[in-house]
CSV table of C-alpha atoms in Angstrom, one decimal:
chain,number,residue,atom,x,y,z
A,19,UNK,CA,-40.1,-50.7,-31.6
A,20,UNK,CA,-38.0,-52.0,-28.6
A,21,UNK,CA,-39.2,-50.1,-25.4
A,22,UNK,CA,-36.4,-50.3,-22.9
A,23,UNK,CA,-36.7,-49.7,-19.1
A,24,UNK,CA,-33.4,-48.9,-17.1
A,25,UNK,CA,-33.1,-49.5,-13.6
A,26,UNK,CA,-30.1,-47.2,-12.0
A,27,UNK,CA,-28.9,-47.7,-8.3
A,28,UNK,CA,-30.1,-46.1,-5.1
A,29,UNK,CA,-27.0,-44.2,-4.4
A,30,UNK,CA,-26.9,-41.1,-6.9
A,31,UNK,CA,-29.5,-39.2,-8.7
A,32,UNK,CA,-29.8,-39.5,-12.3
A,33,UNK,CA,-29.1,-35.8,-13.4
A,34,UNK,CA,-27.4,-33.8,-16.3
A,35,UNK,CA,-24.7,-32.8,-13.6
A,36,UNK,CA,-22.9,-35.0,-11.5
A,37,UNK,CA,-19.7,-34.4,-9.4
A,38,UNK,CA,-19.1,-38.1,-8.7
A,39,UNK,CA,-20.8,-41.2,-10.1
A,40,UNK,CA,-19.6,-43.1,-13.1
A,41,UNK,CA,-22.8,-45.6,-13.4
A,42,UNK,CA,-25.4,-43.1,-12.8
A,43,UNK,CA,-23.6,-40.7,-15.6
A,44,UNK,CA,-23.8,-43.6,-18.0
A,45,UNK,CA,-27.4,-43.9,-17.2
A,46,UNK,CA,-28.3,-40.8,-17.9
A,47,UNK,CA,-26.5,-40.4,-20.9
A,48,UNK,CA,-27.8,-43.8,-22.3
A,49,UNK,CA,-31.2,-42.5,-21.5
A,50,UNK,CA,-30.7,-39.6,-23.6
A,51,UNK,CA,-29.8,-40.9,-26.6
A,52,UNK,CA,-32.1,-43.7,-26.2
A,53,UNK,CA,-35.1,-41.4,-26.1
A,54,UNK,CA,-33.7,-39.7,-29.2
A,55,UNK,CA,-34.0,-43.1,-30.7
A,56,UNK,CA,-37.6,-43.2,-29.4
A,57,UNK,CA,-37.0,-46.4,-27.6
A,58,UNK,CA,-36.6,-45.2,-23.4
A,59,UNK,CA,-39.3,-46.0,-21.7
A,60,UNK,CA,-37.8,-44.3,-18.7
A,61,UNK,CA,-35.5,-44.9,-15.7
A,62,UNK,CA,-36.0,-46.2,-12.3
A,63,UNK,CA,-34.1,-44.2,-9.9
A,64,UNK,CA,-34.4,-42.0,-6.8
A,65,UNK,CA,-37.1,-39.4,-6.7
A,66,UNK,CA,-34.4,-36.7,-6.6
A,67,UNK,CA,-33.5,-37.6,-10.0
A,68,UNK,CA,-34.0,-35.8,-13.4
A,69,UNK,CA,-33.8,-38.1,-16.4
A,70,UNK,CA,-33.9,-37.3,-20.0
A,71,UNK,CA,-37.3,-39.5,-20.4
A,72,UNK,CA,-39.7,-40.5,-17.6
A,73,UNK,CA,-38.7,-41.1,-14.0
A,74,UNK,CA,-40.1,-44.4,-12.4
A,75,UNK,CA,-39.5,-43.3,-8.6
A,76,UNK,CA,-38.2,-45.6,-6.0
A,77,UNK,CA,-36.8,-43.9,-2.6
A,78,UNK,CA,-37.4,-40.6,-1.6
A,79,UNK,CA,-33.7,-39.4,-1.7
A,80,UNK,CA,-30.5,-41.3,-3.2
A,81,UNK,CA,-28.6,-43.0,-0.6
A,82,UNK,CA,-24.9,-41.1,-1.4
A,83,UNK,CA,-21.6,-42.9,-1.9
A,84,UNK,CA,-20.2,-43.0,1.7
A,85,UNK,CA,-21.4,-46.7,2.3
A,86,UNK,CA,-19.8,-47.7,-1.0
A,87,UNK,CA,-16.4,-45.9,-0.4
A,88,UNK,CA,-16.1,-46.5,3.2
A,89,UNK,CA,-17.8,-50.1,4.5
A,90,UNK,CA,-17.9,-48.4,8.3
A,91,UNK,CA,-20.3,-45.8,7.3
A,92,UNK,CA,-23.1,-48.0,6.2
A,93,UNK,CA,-25.6,-48.8,8.6
A,94,UNK,CA,-29.0,-50.7,8.5
A,95,UNK,CA,-31.1,-47.7,7.4
A,96,UNK,CA,-29.2,-47.9,3.9
A,97,UNK,CA,-29.7,-52.0,3.7
A,98,UNK,CA,-33.4,-51.2,4.1
A,99,UNK,CA,-33.2,-48.2,1.5
A,100,UNK,CA,-31.5,-50.7,-1.1
A,101,UNK,CA,-34.3,-53.2,-0.4
A,102,UNK,CA,-37.1,-50.5,-0.6
A,103,UNK,CA,-35.2,-49.5,-4.0
A,104,UNK,CA,-35.2,-53.4,-5.4
A,105,UNK,CA,-38.5,-53.8,-4.8
A,106,UNK,CA,-40.4,-50.9,-6.5
A,107,UNK,CA,-37.9,-51.4,-9.5
A,108,UNK,CA,-39.3,-54.8,-10.0
A,109,UNK,CA,-42.8,-53.2,-9.6
A,110,UNK,CA,-42.1,-50.4,-12.1
A,111,UNK,CA,-40.5,-53.6,-14.4
A,112,UNK,CA,-43.7,-55.5,-14.3
A,113,UNK,CA,-46.3,-53.0,-14.3
A,114,UNK,CA,-45.4,-51.8,-17.5
A,115,UNK,CA,-45.0,-53.1,-21.4
A,116,UNK,CA,-41.3,-53.4,-21.5
A,117,UNK,CA,-39.3,-55.2,-24.3
A,118,UNK,CA,-36.0,-55.2,-22.4
A,119,UNK,CA,-35.3,-54.3,-18.8
A,120,UNK,CA,-31.5,-53.1,-18.7
A,121,UNK,CA,-30.2,-53.1,-15.0
A,122,UNK,CA,-27.3,-51.1,-13.4
A,123,UNK,CA,-27.7,-51.9,-9.9
A,124,UNK,CA,-25.6,-55.0,-8.9
A,125,UNK,CA,-27.9,-55.7,-5.9
A,126,UNK,CA,-30.8,-56.7,-8.3
A,127,UNK,CA,-28.8,-59.4,-10.0
A,128,UNK,CA,-30.5,-62.2,-7.6
A,129,UNK,CA,-33.8,-60.8,-8.2
A,130,UNK,CA,-33.9,-60.8,-11.8
A,131,UNK,CA,-36.3,-64.3,-12.0
A,132,UNK,CA,-38.9,-61.9,-10.5
A,133,UNK,CA,-38.8,-59.4,-13.8
A,134,UNK,CA,-41.3,-60.8,-16.2
A,135,UNK,CA,-39.3,-59.1,-19.6
A,136,UNK,CA,-36.1,-60.3,-20.5
A,137,UNK,CA,-33.4,-58.7,-18.4
A,138,UNK,CA,-29.7,-57.6,-18.9
A,139,UNK,CA,-27.2,-56.2,-16.5
A,140,UNK,CA,-24.3,-54.1,-16.8
A,141,UNK,CA,-21.4,-55.1,-14.7
A,142,UNK,CA,-20.1,-51.3,-13.5
A,143,UNK,CA,-18.0,-52.9,-10.7
A,144,UNK,CA,-14.8,-55.1,-10.1
A,145,UNK,CA,-15.8,-58.8,-9.6
A,146,UNK,CA,-14.6,-58.5,-5.9
A,147,UNK,CA,-17.7,-56.5,-5.1
A,148,UNK,CA,-20.1,-58.7,-6.8
A,149,UNK,CA,-21.9,-61.7,-6.0
A,150,UNK,CA,-19.3,-64.3,-4.9
A,151,UNK,CA,-20.2,-67.3,-7.3
A,152,UNK,CA,-19.6,-70.1,-5.3
A,153,UNK,CA,-21.9,-68.8,-2.4
A,154,UNK,CA,-25.2,-68.6,-4.4
A,155,UNK,CA,-27.4,-71.2,-5.9
A,156,UNK,CA,-29.0,-68.7,-8.2
A,157,UNK,CA,-26.0,-67.8,-10.1
A,158,UNK,CA,-25.3,-70.7,-12.4
A,159,UNK,CA,-29.0,-70.4,-14.3
A,160,UNK,CA,-29.7,-66.8,-13.7
A,161,UNK,CA,-32.5,-65.2,-15.9
A,162,UNK,CA,-30.5,-62.0,-16.5
A,163,UNK,CA,-27.9,-61.9,-18.9
A,164,UNK,CA,-24.5,-59.8,-18.2
A,165,UNK,CA,-23.0,-57.2,-19.9
A,166,UNK,CA,-19.2,-56.2,-19.6
A,167,UNK,CA,-18.0,-53.1,-19.9
A,168,UNK,CA,-14.6,-54.2,-21.3
A,169,UNK,CA,-12.8,-57.6,-22.6
A,170,UNK,CA,-10.6,-57.4,-19.7
A,171,UNK,CA,-13.8,-57.2,-17.0
A,172,UNK,CA,-15.2,-60.2,-19.2
A,173,UNK,CA,-12.5,-62.4,-18.7
A,174,UNK,CA,-12.4,-61.8,-15.0
A,175,UNK,CA,-15.9,-62.7,-14.4
A,176,UNK,CA,-15.8,-65.7,-16.9
A,177,UNK,CA,-12.8,-67.2,-14.9
A,178,UNK,CA,-14.8,-66.8,-11.7
A,179,UNK,CA,-17.7,-68.9,-13.6
A,180,UNK,CA,-19.8,-66.3,-14.8
A,181,UNK,CA,-21.1,-66.3,-18.3
A,182,UNK,CA,-20.9,-62.9,-20.0
A,183,UNK,CA,-23.0,-62.6,-22.8
A,184,UNK,CA,-21.8,-59.2,-24.0
A,185,UNK,CA,-19.3,-56.4,-24.0
A,186,UNK,CA,-20.1,-52.4,-24.5
A,187,UNK,CA,-17.9,-50.1,-23.8
A,188,UNK,CA,-18.7,-46.8,-22.5
A,189,UNK,CA,-19.5,-43.6,-24.0
A,190,UNK,CA,-19.6,-40.0,-23.1
A,191,UNK,CA,-21.0,-36.6,-24.4
A,192,UNK,CA,-18.2,-35.1,-26.3
A,193,UNK,CA,-19.7,-31.5,-26.3
A,194,UNK,CA,-18.9,-31.4,-22.6
A,195,UNK,CA,-15.2,-31.8,-23.5
A,196,UNK,CA,-12.9,-29.5,-25.7
A,197,UNK,CA,-9.7,-28.8,-26.8
A,198,UNK,CA,-7.6,-26.0,-25.1
A,199,UNK,CA,-4.0,-24.8,-25.1
A,200,UNK,CA,-1.8,-26.8,-22.6
A,201,UNK,CA,-0.5,-25.9,-19.6
A,202,UNK,CA,2.8,-27.4,-17.7
A,203,UNK,CA,0.7,-29.7,-15.2
A,204,UNK,CA,-0.1,-33.0,-14.7
A,205,UNK,CA,-3.6,-34.1,-13.8
A,206,UNK,CA,-5.0,-37.0,-11.7
A,207,UNK,CA,-8.7,-37.3,-11.1
A,208,UNK,CA,-10.5,-39.7,-9.1
A,209,UNK,CA,-11.3,-41.2,-5.8
A,210,UNK,CA,-8.5,-40.4,-3.2
A,211,UNK,CA,-7.8,-44.3,-2.4
A,212,UNK,CA,-4.6,-46.5,-1.9
A,213,UNK,CA,-5.9,-48.2,-5.1
A,214,UNK,CA,-5.7,-45.2,-7.3
A,215,UNK,CA,-2.3,-44.6,-6.3
A,216,UNK,CA,-1.8,-40.7,-6.1
A,217,UNK,CA,1.5,-40.8,-4.2
A,218,UNK,CA,2.9,-41.9,-7.7
A,219,UNK,CA,1.5,-39.0,-9.2
A,220,UNK,CA,3.2,-36.9,-6.5
A,221,UNK,CA,6.5,-38.6,-7.3
A,222,UNK,CA,6.0,-38.2,-11.1
A,223,UNK,CA,5.7,-34.8,-10.4
A,224,UNK,CA,8.6,-34.5,-8.2
A,225,UNK,CA,10.8,-36.2,-10.8
A,226,UNK,CA,9.8,-34.5,-13.9
A,227,UNK,CA,9.7,-30.6,-12.4
A,228,UNK,CA,5.8,-30.4,-13.7
A,229,UNK,CA,3.0,-29.2,-11.2
A,230,UNK,CA,0.4,-32.1,-10.2
A,231,UNK,CA,-2.9,-31.2,-10.1
A,232,UNK,CA,-5.0,-34.1,-7.9
A,233,UNK,CA,-8.5,-33.8,-8.1
A,234,UNK,CA,-11.2,-36.3,-6.3
A,235,UNK,CA,-13.2,-37.1,-3.3
A,236,UNK,CA,-11.5,-38.9,-0.2
A,237,UNK,CA,-12.5,-42.2,-0.3
A,238,UNK,CA,-9.8,-43.1,2.2
A,239,UNK,CA,-8.9,-40.9,5.1
A,240,UNK,CA,-6.0,-42.5,6.5
A,241,UNK,CA,-4.4,-43.0,3.0
A,242,UNK,CA,-5.1,-39.3,2.3
A,243,UNK,CA,-3.6,-38.4,5.5
A,244,UNK,CA,-0.5,-40.3,5.6
A,245,UNK,CA,0.2,-40.6,1.6
A,246,UNK,CA,-1.3,-37.3,0.0
A,247,UNK,CA,-1.9,-34.5,2.6
A,248,UNK,CA,2.0,-33.9,3.8
A,249,UNK,CA,2.8,-33.1,0.1
A,250,UNK,CA,0.0,-30.8,-0.8
A,251,UNK,CA,1.4,-27.0,-1.3
A,252,UNK,CA,-1.8,-25.5,-2.0
A,253,UNK,CA,-5.6,-26.8,-1.1
A,254,UNK,CA,-7.9,-25.0,-3.5
A,255,UNK,CA,-10.8,-27.4,-2.2
A,256,UNK,CA,-13.0,-24.1,-1.2
A,257,UNK,CA,-12.6,-22.3,-4.9
A,258,UNK,CA,-15.4,-22.4,-7.2
A,259,UNK,CA,-13.3,-22.0,-10.4
A,260,UNK,CA,-10.7,-24.6,-10.0
A,261,UNK,CA,-8.7,-24.0,-12.9
A,262,UNK,CA,-8.3,-20.3,-12.7
A,263,UNK,CA,-7.4,-20.7,-8.8
A,264,UNK,CA,-4.7,-23.0,-9.7
A,265,UNK,CA,-3.3,-20.2,-12.3
A,266,UNK,CA,-3.3,-17.8,-9.6
A,267,UNK,CA,-1.1,-19.7,-7.0
A,268,UNK,CA,2.2,-18.6,-6.5
A,269,UNK,CA,5.3,-20.0,-8.1
A,270,UNK,CA,7.6,-22.2,-5.9
A,271,UNK,CA,11.2,-23.4,-6.2
A,272,UNK,CA,9.8,-26.8,-7.0
A,273,UNK,CA,6.7,-28.1,-8.8
A,274,UNK,CA,3.5,-27.6,-7.1
A,275,UNK,CA,1.0,-30.3,-5.6
A,276,UNK,CA,-2.1,-28.6,-5.7
A,277,UNK,CA,-5.4,-30.5,-4.2
A,278,UNK,CA,-8.9,-29.0,-5.9
A,279,UNK,CA,-11.3,-31.5,-3.9
A,280,UNK,CA,-14.2,-33.0,-5.8
A,281,UNK,CA,-15.0,-31.4,-8.7
A,282,UNK,CA,-18.1,-31.2,-11.0
A,283,UNK,CA,-18.5,-31.3,-14.7
A,284,UNK,CA,-18.0,-27.6,-15.4
A,285,UNK,CA,-15.0,-27.4,-12.9
A,286,UNK,CA,-13.0,-30.4,-14.3
A,287,UNK,CA,-13.5,-29.6,-18.2
A,288,UNK,CA,-10.8,-26.8,-18.0
A,289,UNK,CA,-8.5,-29.0,-15.7
A,290,UNK,CA,-8.8,-31.7,-18.4
A,291,UNK,CA,-8.3,-29.4,-21.3
A,292,UNK,CA,-5.3,-27.7,-20.3
A,293,UNK,CA,-3.5,-30.5,-18.5
A,294,UNK,CA,0.0,-31.7,-20.3
A,295,UNK,CA,-0.9,-35.5,-19.3
A,296,UNK,CA,-3.6,-37.2,-17.3
A,297,UNK,CA,-1.9,-39.6,-15.3
A,298,UNK,CA,-3.6,-43.1,-14.2
A,299,UNK,CA,-1.0,-45.2,-11.8
A,300,UNK,CA,-3.7,-47.9,-11.3
A,301,UNK,CA,-3.4,-50.3,-8.1
A,302,UNK,CA,-6.5,-52.4,-9.5
A,303,UNK,CA,-8.0,-54.2,-12.6
A,304,UNK,CA,-10.1,-51.1,-13.4
A,305,UNK,CA,-13.3,-52.6,-15.2
A,306,UNK,CA,-13.3,-49.2,-17.8
A,307,UNK,CA,-12.0,-45.8,-16.6
A,308,UNK,CA,-14.5,-42.8,-17.7
A,309,UNK,CA,-12.1,-40.5,-16.5
A,310,UNK,CA,-9.4,-41.6,-19.2
A,311,UNK,CA,-11.9,-41.3,-21.9
A,312,UNK,CA,-12.9,-37.9,-20.7
A,313,UNK,CA,-9.1,-36.8,-20.7
A,314,UNK,CA,-8.6,-38.2,-24.4
A,315,UNK,CA,-11.7,-36.5,-25.2
A,316,UNK,CA,-10.1,-33.2,-24.0
A,317,UNK,CA,-7.1,-33.7,-26.4
A,318,UNK,CA,-4.9,-34.8,-23.2
A,319,UNK,CA,-2.5,-37.6,-23.5
A,320,UNK,CA,-3.6,-40.6,-20.7
A,321,UNK,CA,-0.5,-42.1,-19.0
A,322,UNK,CA,-1.6,-45.3,-17.5
A,323,UNK,CA,-0.5,-48.3,-16.2
A,324,UNK,CA,-1.1,-51.5,-17.7
A,325,UNK,CA,-3.9,-52.8,-15.6
A,326,UNK,CA,-7.7,-53.6,-16.5
A,327,UNK,CA,-9.1,-52.2,-19.6
A,328,UNK,CA,-6.2,-49.6,-19.9
A,329,UNK,CA,-5.0,-51.3,-23.0
A,330,UNK,CA,-8.7,-51.2,-24.6
A,331,UNK,CA,-8.9,-47.7,-24.0
A,332,UNK,CA,-5.3,-45.9,-24.8
A,333,UNK,CA,-3.9,-46.5,-28.2
A,334,UNK,CA,-0.2,-46.3,-27.7
A,335,UNK,CA,1.4,-43.0,-29.0
A,336,UNK,CA,-1.8,-42.0,-30.4
A,337,UNK,CA,-3.9,-41.4,-27.5
A,338,UNK,CA,-1.3,-41.8,-24.7
A,339,UNK,CA,0.9,-44.4,-23.2
A,340,UNK,CA,0.3,-47.7,-21.5
A,341,UNK,CA,3.1,-48.2,-19.0
A,342,UNK,CA,4.4,-50.8,-16.9
A,343,UNK,CA,5.3,-48.9,-13.7
A,344,UNK,CA,6.4,-45.4,-12.0
A,345,UNK,CA,9.7,-45.1,-13.9
A,346,UNK,CA,8.3,-45.9,-17.5
A,347,UNK,CA,5.4,-43.6,-16.4
A,348,UNK,CA,8.0,-40.6,-15.7
A,349,UNK,CA,9.4,-41.6,-19.2
A,350,UNK,CA,6.1,-41.2,-21.0
A,351,UNK,CA,5.5,-37.7,-19.7
A,352,UNK,CA,8.6,-36.6,-21.5
A,353,UNK,CA,7.0,-37.9,-24.6
A,354,UNK,CA,3.6,-36.5,-24.8
A,355,UNK,CA,4.7,-33.8,-27.2
A,356,UNK,CA,4.7,-36.6,-29.7
A,357,UNK,CA,1.1,-36.8,-29.8
A,358,UNK,CA,-1.6,-34.4,-31.7
A,359,UNK,CA,-4.5,-33.4,-29.3
A,360,UNK,CA,-6.9,-32.8,-31.8
A,361,UNK,CA,-6.0,-36.5,-33.4
A,362,UNK,CA,-6.4,-37.5,-29.9
A,363,UNK,CA,-9.8,-35.8,-29.5
A,364,UNK,CA,-11.1,-37.2,-32.7
A,365,UNK,CA,-9.9,-40.8,-31.9
A,366,UNK,CA,-11.9,-40.6,-28.4
A,367,UNK,CA,-15.0,-39.5,-30.2
A,368,UNK,CA,-15.1,-42.0,-32.7
A,369,UNK,CA,-14.5,-44.8,-30.1
A,370,UNK,CA,-16.5,-43.4,-27.1
A,371,UNK,CA,-19.0,-41.3,-27.9
A,372,UNK,CA,-22.3,-41.4,-26.2
A,373,UNK,CA,-24.2,-42.1,-29.4
A,374,UNK,CA,-22.0,-45.0,-30.2
A,375,UNK,CA,-22.7,-46.4,-26.9
A,376,UNK,CA,-26.6,-46.5,-27.6
A,377,UNK,CA,-26.2,-47.9,-31.0
A,378,UNK,CA,-24.3,-50.7,-29.4
A,379,UNK,CA,-27.1,-51.2,-27.0
A,380,UNK,CA,-29.9,-50.9,-29.4
A,381,UNK,CA,-28.3,-53.7,-31.2
A,382,UNK,CA,-28.0,-55.7,-27.9
A,383,UNK,CA,-31.5,-55.3,-26.9
A,384,UNK,CA,-32.9,-56.6,-30.2
A,385,UNK,CA,-30.9,-59.7,-29.8
A,386,UNK,CA,-32.3,-60.4,-26.3
A,387,UNK,CA,-35.9,-59.0,-26.8
């Protein structure tokens, strides 16, 4: 039997409910499914974590994501915590009987040669935030094998000189999402940032006559203040029940722009399931995009710019529309009634369940063991 030890990041705890954190969410779900298979040895993560299996603790508390979203908030203390996490992760990997070490922390790529067991690393980030291949001596013959989360991401890394051995699409827990009757609003969920182009969501709302519900943490204060905040009609970020708070808002003579703030799993589920469409006007080569899968799992059509992994995830006229820009996004909003929500959900479960993800990884582990 293959024994797998996952190494998570130091940024967020591994828990069942996360308001933010795509990587940590994947680690939790993968550990849960691998535990069912009896092959999870546990998860290396900060002490405030609660994985489904066993916790191998590193630092006392997770660092948080502010330093990831805003470089100006980084300090020397965070660097030392990252190093502490790496050191303890290597110790856990070497002190236990492990067949495969599955790393999710990009910072650990340079330290793979110090891990005794075979190791793989899932690339959760865009290439621009990874190790610069031309600047380091270890990258060409790195012991750790790389796993891309989309074919699009694989091509980008390989075009920059890396060898990517595997591609495994993310999976999510379908039981957290459900079908509901649709309401006339457009949903956007993600970090408020110029690369996520929430201003395009606002423009689509204005020109289609549908409300826009914008959810997510603020990753760039200047962008939020200049491009989003001036157009917000209602801020319900202090409300616990985001969906019902939206329903109770007064009508306007024009479509409403509503900001919900950050949302947790319980809050976002009804926002997804009741939305007419989920908009993803990307300004970057998105490696994957869990929010698109969550929307489709809720039977909600995804309308996304043709960037990064979008063509791999969205099936035109079955689970959404892949568009070339703002004008095509506006046209697609008027076509979402053609997509059956039930079929959209069934398709998403088949392609993106956490069980399917674990099955794919189990095959991968056996090949590197």
